[in-house]
Amino acid sequence: MTQKRLFGAAAATALMTALAGCQHALPTEEMTVEEATVVEEVTEPASLMVTGSATYREKIALPEGAVLSVTLEDVAMADAVARRIETYDIPMDGISVPQAFELSVPDAETKTAKLAVRAKITSADGDLLFTTTTINPALPTGGDIGMIVMERVAAQPAAEPVKTDVEKLELTGRGNEPGWSVRLKDGVVNLSHQFGTETLAAKATSLSEDGATRTINAYDGDRLVIITQTMEPCADDSTGAMMPYAVTVQVGERVLKGCGGSLAERLTEGEWQVEDINGGGIIDSSHMTLKFGDDGRVSGSAGCNNYSATYTVSGTKMTVGPVASTRRMCPGEAIMNQEQRMLAALAGEQDIQFTEDGALKLRAASGFSILARIN
């Protein structure tokens, strides 16, 4: 019986203890519901701290609005993108480096994560100014990782604005009724008339093409300017020189007709095949060429050896510098002599002419001449 009484007392004690451990007590006659409610306490998970400082080597001030961002990451997966755990952003207005930082690491992360810290500084516009380029490991137990150094990021060139077709087009023209000239570049038409006493600047708005003809519409205020470019040889009515294309400019009822381009532009259109030297023709199956580059060099084949030289163009004149060539033996004396005649005709000062059918004619003061045509 005694044992039964002891067991009953123990059970009662255990029951009372269990009831005491409950978060909510049952209300009694002496207690209100509010008094019987116990607020649950939530314990924050324990965390560790990773501390350090970030700096850069250059002795330069940061622009207004720059922000230092220090990020704690999990880099455990070598072939995966690092997982961000926490980022600490510090506005850098009026603040210099080194700058201290403090990052918290939840205890759960210390069991499996491989921790690393990276830092960067960005401008107010979001441009990257400085960044770390090496892994800066942090211990699972937290603590100070010391100084991390960021490298300066080279400034990126500003992106070129995208040009419309008419903004990409460049052309020049001139005539003698009386003297006028026109230039289209970057979408702006500049026209000079009456030998420069009348000028206008118009904004090109559209470009249309029909075969070899281009039409550009431009506006000077509400005044329409129409430029027509026809891609066919045009004889300058003052010098007689054959220019690359014809140009017509219409402003109101006034129509100006002339030629456009430069002889230098025409020269660089492609590779010229030589058809005649000094008016005496060339040996059948000969292969002699002229290639005028934008870099101021002319090169090609003289029929047996290759050659190159510098050249400059001024108006209708071209000057070809000393000609250098390879020294390969040619198959026969006739081919060798023809090659020497070509190189002699090419050197020195030349008059540049274009025939009505588009052939190039170079004539030296000595009377030597070369006739060539684009392949």
mmCIF file of C-alpha atoms in Angstrom:
data_model
loop_
_atom_site.group_PDB
_atom_site.id
_atom_site.type_symbol
_atom_site.label_atom_id
_atom_site.label_comp_id
_atom_site.label_asym_id
_atom_site.label_seq_id
_atom_site.Cartn_x
_atom_site.Cartn_y
_atom_site.Cartn_z
ATOM 1 C CA MET A 1 0.000 0.000 0.000
ATOM 2 C CA THR A 2 2.822 2.317 0.843
ATOM 3 C CA GLN A 3 4.338 1.731 -2.581
ATOM 4 C CA LYS A 4 1.035 2.594 -4.251
ATOM 5 C CA ARG A 5 0.828 5.869 -2.334
ATOM 6 C CA LEU A 6 4.417 6.761 -3.332
ATOM 7 C CA PHE A 7 3.708 5.989 -7.000
ATOM 8 C CA GLY A 8 0.620 8.112 -6.911
ATOM 9 C CA ALA A 9 2.528 11.030 -5.399
ATOM 10 C CA ALA A 10 5.262 10.717 -8.032
ATOM 11 C CA ALA A 11 2.721 10.661 -10.815
ATOM 12 C CA ALA A 12 1.035 13.723 -9.413
ATOM 13 C CA THR A 13 4.355 15.518 -9.184
ATOM 14 C CA ALA A 14 5.207 14.627 -12.800
ATOM 15 C CA LEU A 15 1.829 15.824 -13.976
ATOM 16 C CA MET A 16 2.218 19.116 -12.185
ATOM 17 C CA THR A 17 5.680 19.560 -13.703
ATOM 18 C CA ALA A 18 4.367 18.890 -17.201
ATOM 19 C CA LEU A 19 1.576 21.386 -16.725
ATOM 20 C CA ALA A 20 4.018 23.953 -15.422
ATOM 21 C CA GLY A 21 6.142 23.543 -18.570
ATOM 22 C CA CYS A 22 3.272 24.321 -20.907
ATOM 23 C CA GLN A 23 3.390 27.719 -22.650
ATOM 24 C CA HIS A 24 -0.273 28.390 -21.926
ATOM 25 C CA ALA A 25 -1.919 27.906 -18.524
ATOM 26 C CA LEU A 26 -5.556 27.058 -18.208
ATOM 27 C CA PRO A 27 -7.514 29.948 -16.764
ATOM 28 C CA THR A 28 -8.970 29.481 -13.332
ATOM 29 C CA GLU A 29 -11.707 31.333 -11.553
ATOM 30 C CA GLU A 30 -9.069 33.659 -10.062
ATOM 31 C CA MET A 31 -7.240 34.268 -13.491
ATOM 32 C CA THR A 32 -8.287 36.102 -16.632
ATOM 33 C CA VAL A 33 -7.488 34.756 -20.107
ATOM 34 C CA GLU A 34 -4.957 37.539 -20.619
ATOM 35 C CA GLU A 35 -3.180 36.656 -17.388
ATOM 36 C CA ALA A 36 -3.064 32.984 -18.306
ATOM 37 C CA THR A 37 -1.359 33.634 -21.724
ATOM 38 C CA VAL A 38 2.421 33.313 -21.779
ATOM 39 C CA VAL A 39 4.287 34.986 -24.696
ATOM 40 C CA GLU A 40 6.469 32.553 -26.602
ATOM 41 C CA GLU A 41 10.154 33.502 -26.617
ATOM 42 C CA VAL A 42 12.023 33.046 -29.939
ATOM 43 C CA THR A 43 15.735 32.506 -29.724
ATOM 44 C CA GLU A 44 17.730 33.858 -32.697
ATOM 45 C CA PRO A 45 20.094 31.332 -34.245
ATOM 46 C CA ALA A 46 23.638 31.906 -33.133
ATOM 47 C CA SER A 47 25.942 33.584 -35.687
ATOM 48 C CA LEU A 48 29.643 34.300 -36.140
ATOM 49 C CA MET A 49 31.217 37.509 -37.407
ATOM 50 C CA VAL A 50 33.674 37.930 -40.281
ATOM 51 C CA THR A 51 35.496 41.259 -40.156
ATOM 52 C CA GLY A 52 38.201 42.948 -42.193
ATOM 53 C CA SER A 53 39.039 46.035 -44.252
ATOM 54 C CA ALA A 54 38.872 46.775 -47.998
ATOM 55 C CA THR A 55 41.194 49.120 -49.876
ATOM 56 C CA TYR A 56 42.791 49.880 -53.252
ATOM 57 C CA ARG A 57 46.333 50.975 -54.121
ATOM 58 C CA GLU A 58 45.661 54.090 -56.212
ATOM 59 C CA LYS A 59 45.758 57.413 -54.387
ATOM 60 C CA ILE A 60 42.616 58.792 -55.981
ATOM 61 C CA ALA A 61 39.334 60.019 -54.592
ATOM 62 C CA LEU A 62 36.093 58.260 -55.400
ATOM 63 C CA PRO A 63 33.346 60.040 -57.343
ATOM 64 C CA GLU A 64 30.255 61.239 -55.530
ATOM 65 C CA GLY A 65 27.729 58.477 -55.009
ATOM 66 C CA ALA A 66 30.245 55.609 -55.068
ATOM 67 C CA VAL A 67 29.343 52.527 -52.995
ATOM 68 C CA LEU A 68 31.569 49.821 -51.491
ATOM 69 C CA SER A 69 29.883 46.411 -51.507
ATOM 70 C CA VAL A 70 31.431 43.553 -49.508
ATOM 71 C CA THR A 71 29.879 40.129 -50.065
ATOM 72 C CA LEU A 72 30.251 36.892 -48.116
ATOM 73 C CA GLU A 73 29.832 33.875 -50.398
ATOM 74 C CA ASP A 74 29.818 30.112 -50.304
ATOM 75 C CA VAL A 75 32.337 28.880 -52.884
ATOM 76 C CA ALA A 76 32.159 25.207 -51.953
ATOM 77 C CA MET A 77 30.976 24.176 -55.433
ATOM 78 C CA ALA A 78 33.890 24.683 -57.795
ATOM 79 C CA ASP A 79 31.846 24.474 -60.992
ATOM 80 C CA ALA A 80 28.851 26.445 -59.779
ATOM 81 C CA VAL A 81 28.111 30.108 -59.277
ATOM 82 C CA ALA A 82 29.062 31.204 -55.775
ATOM 83 C CA ARG A 83 26.089 31.449 -53.407
ATOM 84 C CA ARG A 84 25.688 34.826 -51.714
ATOM 85 C CA ILE A 85 25.221 34.698 -47.961
ATOM 86 C CA GLU A 86 25.337 38.378 -47.033
ATOM 87 C CA THR A 87 26.263 41.715 -48.640
ATOM 88 C CA TYR A 88 27.345 44.799 -46.747
ATOM 89 C CA ASP A 89 26.922 48.101 -48.676
ATOM 90 C CA ILE A 90 28.788 51.213 -47.529
ATOM 91 C CA PRO A 91 28.152 54.626 -49.163
ATOM 92 C CA MET A 92 31.612 56.145 -49.709
ATOM 93 C CA ASP A 93 30.734 59.839 -49.887
ATOM 94 C CA GLY A 94 33.390 61.646 -47.861
ATOM 95 C CA ILE A 95 34.985 58.325 -46.822
ATOM 96 C CA SER A 96 38.428 57.103 -47.791
ATOM 97 C CA VAL A 97 39.936 53.624 -47.849
ATOM 98 C CA PRO A 98 40.767 51.383 -46.098
ATOM 99 C CA GLN A 99 37.203 50.851 -44.966
ATOM 100 C CA ALA A 100 36.270 48.322 -42.281
ATOM 101 C CA PHE A 101 33.427 45.872 -42.774
ATOM 102 C CA GLU A 102 31.548 43.323 -40.662
ATOM 103 C CA LEU A 103 29.586 40.331 -41.977
ATOM 104 C CA SER A 104 27.509 37.860 -39.968
ATOM 105 C CA VAL A 105 27.616 34.105 -40.617
ATOM 106 C CA PRO A 106 24.707 31.973 -39.370
ATOM 107 C CA ASP A 107 25.944 28.884 -37.498
ATOM 108 C CA ALA A 108 24.213 26.666 -40.042
ATOM 109 C CA GLU A 109 26.496 27.978 -42.796
ATOM 110 C CA THR A 110 29.679 27.061 -40.941
ATOM 111 C CA LYS A 111 28.988 23.341 -41.157
ATOM 112 C CA THR A 112 29.018 22.912 -44.953
ATOM 113 C CA ALA A 113 29.962 26.242 -46.535
ATOM 114 C CA LYS A 114 33.390 27.223 -47.839
ATOM 115 C CA LEU A 115 33.416 30.918 -47.084
ATOM 116 C CA ALA A 116 35.062 33.678 -49.121
ATOM 117 C CA VAL A 117 34.781 37.465 -49.232
ATOM 118 C CA ARG A 118 34.810 39.671 -52.307
ATOM 119 C CA ALA A 119 34.508 43.437 -52.599
ATOM 120 C CA LYS A 120 33.773 45.986 -55.288
ATOM 121 C CA ILE A 121 33.190 49.716 -55.636
ATOM 122 C CA THR A 122 30.634 51.000 -58.125
ATOM 123 C CA SER A 123 29.781 54.521 -59.267
ATOM 124 C CA ALA A 124 26.410 56.175 -58.826
ATOM 125 C CA ASP A 125 25.594 55.016 -62.380
ATOM 126 C CA GLY A 126 26.474 51.418 -61.559
ATOM 127 C CA ASP A 127 29.826 51.382 -63.407
ATOM 128 C CA LEU A 128 32.416 49.066 -61.850
ATOM 129 C CA LEU A 129 35.385 51.100 -60.550
ATOM 130 C CA PHE A 130 37.303 48.637 -58.352
ATOM 131 C CA THR A 131 36.966 44.918 -57.638
ATOM 132 C CA THR A 132 38.795 42.046 -55.993
ATOM 133 C CA THR A 133 40.424 39.634 -58.430
ATOM 134 C CA THR A 134 41.502 36.899 -56.014
ATOM 135 C CA ILE A 135 39.677 34.642 -53.545
ATOM 136 C CA ASN A 136 39.756 35.977 -49.983
ATOM 137 C CA PRO A 137 38.926 32.986 -47.734
ATOM 138 C CA ALA A 138 37.152 33.326 -44.400
ATOM 139 C CA LEU A 139 37.386 30.785 -41.564
ATOM 140 C CA PRO A 140 34.247 28.794 -40.600
ATOM 141 C CA THR A 141 34.817 30.075 -37.064
ATOM 142 C CA GLY A 142 34.642 33.693 -38.233
ATOM 143 C CA GLY A 143 37.190 36.275 -37.154
ATOM 144 C CA ASP A 144 39.241 38.967 -38.885
ATOM 145 C CA ILE A 145 40.513 38.216 -42.411
ATOM 146 C CA GLY A 146 42.724 41.306 -42.564
ATOM 147 C CA MET A 147 43.037 43.634 -45.538
ATOM 148 C CA ILE A 148 41.620 42.735 -48.948
ATOM 149 C CA VAL A 149 42.876 44.750 -51.924
ATOM 150 C CA MET A 150 40.728 45.701 -54.912
ATOM 151 C CA GLU A 151 42.095 46.311 -58.412
ATOM 152 C CA ARG A 152 41.117 49.292 -60.513
ATOM 153 C CA VAL A 153 38.908 48.489 -63.489
ATOM 154 C CA ALA A 154 39.948 50.098 -66.764
ATOM 155 C CA ALA A 155 37.452 52.649 -68.000
ATOM 156 C CA GLN A 156 35.349 51.319 -70.844
ATOM 157 C CA PRO A 157 35.133 53.458 -73.985
ATOM 158 C CA ALA A 158 31.790 55.093 -74.443
ATOM 159 C CA ALA A 159 29.571 53.162 -76.788
ATOM 160 C CA GLU A 160 29.350 54.663 -80.241
ATOM 161 C CA PRO A 161 25.867 55.953 -80.967
ATOM 162 C CA VAL A 162 24.058 53.886 -83.554
ATOM 163 C CA LYS A 163 23.894 55.801 -86.810
ATOM 164 C CA THR A 164 21.064 55.670 -89.293
ATOM 165 C CA ASP A 165 21.828 54.955 -92.957
ATOM 166 C CA VAL A 166 21.777 58.628 -93.850
ATOM 167 C CA GLU A 167 24.099 59.447 -90.926
ATOM 168 C CA LYS A 168 26.598 56.850 -92.154
ATOM 169 C CA LEU A 169 26.703 58.267 -95.678
ATOM 170 C CA GLU A 170 29.409 60.751 -96.650
ATOM 171 C CA LEU A 171 29.596 62.624 -99.930
ATOM 172 C CA THR A 172 31.004 65.798 -101.408
ATOM 173 C CA GLY A 173 30.067 67.730 -104.513
ATOM 174 C CA ARG A 174 31.026 70.926 -106.335
ATOM 175 C CA GLY A 175 30.132 72.859 -109.438
ATOM 176 C CA ASN A 176 30.703 76.112 -111.272
ATOM 177 C CA GLU A 177 27.332 77.798 -111.840
ATOM 178 C CA PRO A 178 28.570 79.892 -110.068
ATOM 179 C CA GLY A 179 30.962 78.205 -107.611
ATOM 180 C CA TRP A 180 29.247 75.945 -105.097
ATOM 181 C CA SER A 181 30.150 73.010 -102.898
ATOM 182 C CA VAL A 182 28.234 70.599 -100.696
ATOM 183 C CA ARG A 183 29.283 68.139 -98.015
ATOM 184 C CA LEU A 184 27.222 65.505 -96.207
ATOM 185 C CA LYS A 185 28.720 64.033 -93.052
ATOM 186 C CA ASP A 186 27.187 62.666 -89.837
ATOM 187 C CA GLY A 187 23.721 63.469 -91.124
ATOM 188 C CA VAL A 188 24.382 67.195 -91.686
ATOM 189 C CA VAL A 189 24.383 68.881 -95.113
ATOM 190 C CA ASN A 190 26.587 71.973 -95.460
ATOM 191 C CA LEU A 191 26.042 73.918 -98.696
ATOM 192 C CA SER A 192 28.135 76.874 -99.859
ATOM 193 C CA HIS A 193 26.947 78.854 -102.911
ATOM 194 C CA GLN A 194 27.966 81.984 -104.804
ATOM 195 C CA PHE A 195 31.626 81.353 -103.927
ATOM 196 C CA GLY A 196 30.847 81.177 -100.216
ATOM 197 C CA THR A 197 28.610 84.240 -99.908
ATOM 198 C CA GLU A 198 25.547 82.057 -99.295
ATOM 199 C CA THR A 199 25.577 79.095 -96.905
ATOM 200 C CA LEU A 200 23.131 76.803 -95.208
ATOM 201 C CA ALA A 201 23.216 73.819 -92.871
ATOM 202 C CA ALA A 202 20.442 71.247 -93.104
ATOM 203 C CA LYS A 203 19.630 68.096 -91.134
ATOM 204 C CA ALA A 204 19.438 65.004 -93.351
ATOM 205 C CA THR A 205 16.278 63.074 -92.568
ATOM 206 C CA SER A 206 15.967 60.301 -95.159
ATOM 207 C CA LEU A 207 17.893 58.295 -97.727
ATOM 208 C CA SER A 208 16.471 56.315 -100.640
ATOM 209 C CA GLU A 209 18.269 54.287 -103.308
ATOM 210 C CA ASP A 210 17.220 53.336 -106.820
ATOM 211 C CA GLY A 211 19.891 51.437 -108.708
ATOM 212 C CA ALA A 212 22.956 53.698 -109.047
ATOM 213 C CA THR A 213 21.122 56.771 -107.692
ATOM 214 C CA ARG A 214 20.790 57.898 -104.080
ATOM 215 C CA THR A 215 18.423 60.639 -102.966
ATOM 216 C CA ILE A 216 18.897 62.439 -99.657
ATOM 217 C CA ASN A 217 16.250 64.736 -98.182
ATOM 218 C CA ALA A 218 17.370 67.354 -95.663
ATOM 219 C CA TYR A 219 15.717 70.319 -93.965
ATOM 220 C CA ASP A 220 17.039 73.777 -93.170
ATOM 221 C CA GLY A 221 14.212 74.792 -90.869
ATOM 222 C CA ASP A 222 11.170 74.214 -93.086
ATOM 223 C CA ARG A 223 13.170 74.522 -96.316
ATOM 224 C CA LEU A 224 13.667 71.226 -98.176
ATOM 225 C CA VAL A 225 17.091 70.424 -99.624
ATOM 226 C CA ILE A 226 17.287 67.468 -102.034
ATOM 227 C CA ILE A 227 20.662 65.926 -102.932
ATOM 228 C CA THR A 228 20.948 63.354 -105.703
ATOM 229 C CA GLN A 229 24.089 61.238 -106.068
ATOM 230 C CA THR A 230 24.475 59.181 -109.241
ATOM 231 C CA MET A 231 27.266 56.613 -109.175
ATOM 232 C CA GLU A 232 28.702 57.113 -112.655
ATOM 233 C CA PRO A 233 31.808 58.996 -113.877
ATOM 234 C CA CYS A 234 31.271 62.738 -114.070
ATOM 235 C CA ALA A 235 33.410 65.207 -116.044
ATOM 236 C CA ASP A 236 34.276 68.339 -114.080
ATOM 237 C CA ASP A 237 33.219 71.218 -116.335
ATOM 238 C CA SER A 238 36.143 73.315 -115.167
ATOM 239 C CA THR A 239 39.106 70.914 -115.238
ATOM 240 C CA GLY A 240 37.704 68.139 -117.382
ATOM 241 C CA ALA A 241 38.743 65.605 -114.725
ATOM 242 C CA MET A 242 36.517 62.561 -114.465
ATOM 243 C CA MET A 243 35.137 62.364 -110.943
ATOM 244 C CA PRO A 244 33.594 59.280 -109.252
ATOM 245 C CA TYR A 245 29.954 60.423 -109.312
ATOM 246 C CA ALA A 246 27.515 63.152 -110.319
ATOM 247 C CA VAL A 247 25.785 65.353 -107.725
ATOM 248 C CA THR A 248 22.669 67.495 -108.012
ATOM 249 C CA VAL A 249 21.462 69.821 -105.254
ATOM 250 C CA GLN A 250 17.953 71.298 -105.316
ATOM 251 C CA VAL A 251 16.921 74.090 -102.947
ATOM 252 C CA GLY A 252 13.464 75.373 -103.773
ATOM 253 C CA GLU A 253 13.451 76.095 -107.507
ATOM 254 C CA ARG A 254 17.247 76.402 -107.705
ATOM 255 C CA VAL A 255 19.049 73.336 -109.092
ATOM 256 C CA LEU A 256 22.845 72.991 -108.905
ATOM 257 C CA LYS A 257 24.625 70.354 -110.997
ATOM 258 C CA GLY A 258 28.180 69.162 -110.577
ATOM 259 C CA CYS A 259 30.476 66.276 -109.737
ATOM 260 C CA GLY A 260 31.335 64.643 -106.472
ATOM 261 C CA GLY A 261 33.940 62.670 -104.664
ATOM 262 C CA SER A 262 37.684 62.939 -105.023
ATOM 263 C CA LEU A 263 40.169 61.268 -107.297
ATOM 264 C CA ALA A 264 41.683 59.619 -104.212
ATOM 265 C CA GLU A 265 38.316 57.984 -103.434
ATOM 266 C CA ARG A 266 38.068 56.686 -106.972
ATOM 267 C CA LEU A 267 41.577 55.230 -106.864
ATOM 268 C CA THR A 268 40.808 53.111 -103.804
ATOM 269 C CA GLU A 269 37.613 51.568 -105.213
ATOM 270 C CA GLY A 270 39.331 48.279 -106.094
ATOM 271 C CA GLU A 271 42.218 46.567 -107.867
ATOM 272 C CA TRP A 272 43.123 48.033 -111.249
ATOM 273 C CA GLN A 273 44.207 45.709 -114.071
ATOM 274 C CA VAL A 274 46.810 47.337 -116.364
ATOM 275 C CA GLU A 275 45.752 47.277 -120.038
ATOM 276 C CA ASP A 276 48.351 49.511 -121.654
ATOM 277 C CA ILE A 277 51.805 50.986 -121.008
ATOM 278 C CA ASN A 278 53.037 54.053 -122.911
ATOM 279 C CA GLY A 279 50.428 53.494 -125.631
ATOM 280 C CA GLY A 280 52.105 50.297 -126.829
ATOM 281 C CA GLY A 281 49.770 47.705 -125.369
ATOM 282 C CA ILE A 282 50.976 44.823 -123.186
ATOM 283 C CA ILE A 283 52.038 41.236 -123.739
ATOM 284 C CA ASP A 284 49.112 38.848 -123.948
ATOM 285 C CA SER A 285 48.297 37.041 -120.675
ATOM 286 C CA SER A 286 50.339 39.588 -118.711
ATOM 287 C CA HIS A 287 49.052 40.197 -115.206
ATOM 288 C CA MET A 288 49.943 43.671 -113.952
ATOM 289 C CA THR A 289 47.917 45.379 -111.220
ATOM 290 C CA LEU A 290 47.599 48.573 -109.183
ATOM 291 C CA LYS A 291 46.062 48.544 -105.708
ATOM 292 C CA PHE A 292 45.782 51.942 -103.969
ATOM 293 C CA GLY A 293 45.281 51.567 -100.229
ATOM 294 C CA ASP A 294 43.682 53.957 -97.749
ATOM 295 C CA ASP A 295 47.025 53.898 -95.903
ATOM 296 C CA GLY A 296 48.791 55.845 -98.660
ATOM 297 C CA ARG A 297 50.521 52.847 -100.263
ATOM 298 C CA VAL A 298 50.189 51.482 -103.780
ATOM 299 C CA SER A 299 51.137 47.863 -104.485
ATOM 300 C CA GLY A 300 50.553 45.054 -106.916
ATOM 301 C CA SER A 301 52.148 42.864 -109.544
ATOM 302 C CA ALA A 302 54.422 44.223 -112.271
ATOM 303 C CA GLY A 303 53.925 41.056 -114.292
ATOM 304 C CA CYS A 304 56.713 39.047 -112.701
ATOM 305 C CA ASN A 305 57.700 40.709 -109.425
ATOM 306 C CA ASN A 306 55.591 42.337 -106.753
ATOM 307 C CA TYR A 307 56.125 46.005 -105.917
ATOM 308 C CA SER A 308 55.027 48.672 -103.430
ATOM 309 C CA ALA A 309 55.463 52.408 -102.970
ATOM 310 C CA THR A 310 53.943 55.375 -101.152
ATOM 311 C CA TYR A 311 51.586 57.742 -102.927
ATOM 312 C CA THR A 312 49.875 61.069 -102.236
ATOM 313 C CA VAL A 313 47.063 62.786 -104.128
ATOM 314 C CA SER A 314 46.503 66.524 -104.412
ATOM 315 C CA GLY A 315 43.737 67.625 -106.759
ATOM 316 C CA THR A 316 44.348 65.887 -110.081
ATOM 317 C CA LYS A 317 48.006 65.151 -109.311
ATOM 318 C CA MET A 318 49.511 62.050 -107.736
ATOM 319 C CA THR A 319 53.080 61.579 -106.543
ATOM 320 C CA VAL A 320 54.442 58.048 -106.241
ATOM 321 C CA GLY A 321 57.503 57.598 -104.030
ATOM 322 C CA PRO A 322 60.466 55.321 -104.704
ATOM 323 C CA VAL A 323 59.203 51.952 -105.907
ATOM 324 C CA ALA A 324 60.517 48.812 -104.199
ATOM 325 C CA SER A 325 60.093 45.392 -105.793
ATOM 326 C CA THR A 326 61.102 41.777 -105.382
ATOM 327 C CA ARG A 327 63.978 40.480 -107.531
ATOM 328 C CA ARG A 328 62.678 37.268 -108.957
ATOM 329 C CA MET A 329 63.971 36.162 -112.399
ATOM 330 C CA CYS A 330 61.292 36.697 -115.036
ATOM 331 C CA PRO A 331 60.402 34.104 -117.715
ATOM 332 C CA GLY A 332 61.885 35.800 -120.731
ATOM 333 C CA GLU A 333 63.474 39.146 -121.593
ATOM 334 C CA ALA A 334 60.263 40.622 -123.004
ATOM 335 C CA ILE A 335 58.392 40.191 -119.724
ATOM 336 C CA MET A 336 61.346 41.673 -117.827
ATOM 337 C CA ASN A 337 61.499 44.734 -120.108
ATOM 338 C CA GLN A 338 57.745 45.273 -119.851
ATOM 339 C CA GLU A 339 57.984 45.151 -116.068
ATOM 340 C CA GLN A 340 60.725 47.791 -116.067
ATOM 341 C CA ARG A 341 58.627 50.052 -118.321
ATOM 342 C CA MET A 342 55.650 49.775 -115.985
ATOM 343 C CA LEU A 343 57.622 50.600 -112.845
ATOM 344 C CA ALA A 344 59.308 53.527 -114.592
ATOM 345 C CA ALA A 345 55.933 54.857 -115.764
ATOM 346 C CA LEU A 346 54.478 54.576 -112.261
ATOM 347 C CA ALA A 347 57.231 56.424 -110.373
ATOM 348 C CA GLY A 348 57.202 60.190 -109.819
ATOM 349 C CA GLU A 349 54.423 62.724 -110.416
ATOM 350 C CA GLN A 350 51.358 61.684 -112.391
ATOM 351 C CA ASP A 351 48.305 63.393 -113.836
ATOM 352 C CA ILE A 352 45.190 61.427 -112.843
ATOM 353 C CA GLN A 353 42.426 61.069 -115.398
ATOM 354 C CA PHE A 354 39.352 58.884 -115.697
ATOM 355 C CA THR A 355 37.891 58.137 -119.074
ATOM 356 C CA GLU A 356 34.162 58.256 -119.758
ATOM 357 C CA ASP A 357 34.005 54.462 -119.640
ATOM 358 C CA GLY A 358 35.642 54.417 -116.175
ATOM 359 C CA ALA A 359 39.269 53.549 -117.035
ATOM 360 C CA LEU A 360 42.140 55.090 -115.045
ATOM 361 C CA LYS A 361 44.851 56.910 -116.988
ATOM 362 C CA LEU A 362 48.082 57.973 -115.331
ATOM 363 C CA ARG A 363 50.401 60.236 -117.331
ATOM 364 C CA ALA A 364 53.837 61.354 -116.178
ATOM 365 C CA ALA A 365 55.590 64.560 -117.249
ATOM 366 C CA SER A 366 58.045 62.365 -119.149
ATOM 367 C CA GLY A 367 55.216 61.137 -121.368
ATOM 368 C CA PHE A 368 55.081 57.668 -119.801
ATOM 369 C CA SER A 369 51.526 56.495 -119.229
ATOM 370 C CA ILE A 370 49.537 53.625 -117.747
ATOM 371 C CA LEU A 371 45.940 52.722 -118.611
ATOM 372 C CA ALA A 372 44.120 50.433 -116.177
ATOM 373 C CA ARG A 373 40.607 49.284 -115.391
ATOM 374 C CA ILE A 374 39.024 47.811 -112.257
ATOM 375 C CA ASN A 375 38.601 44.031 -112.493
#
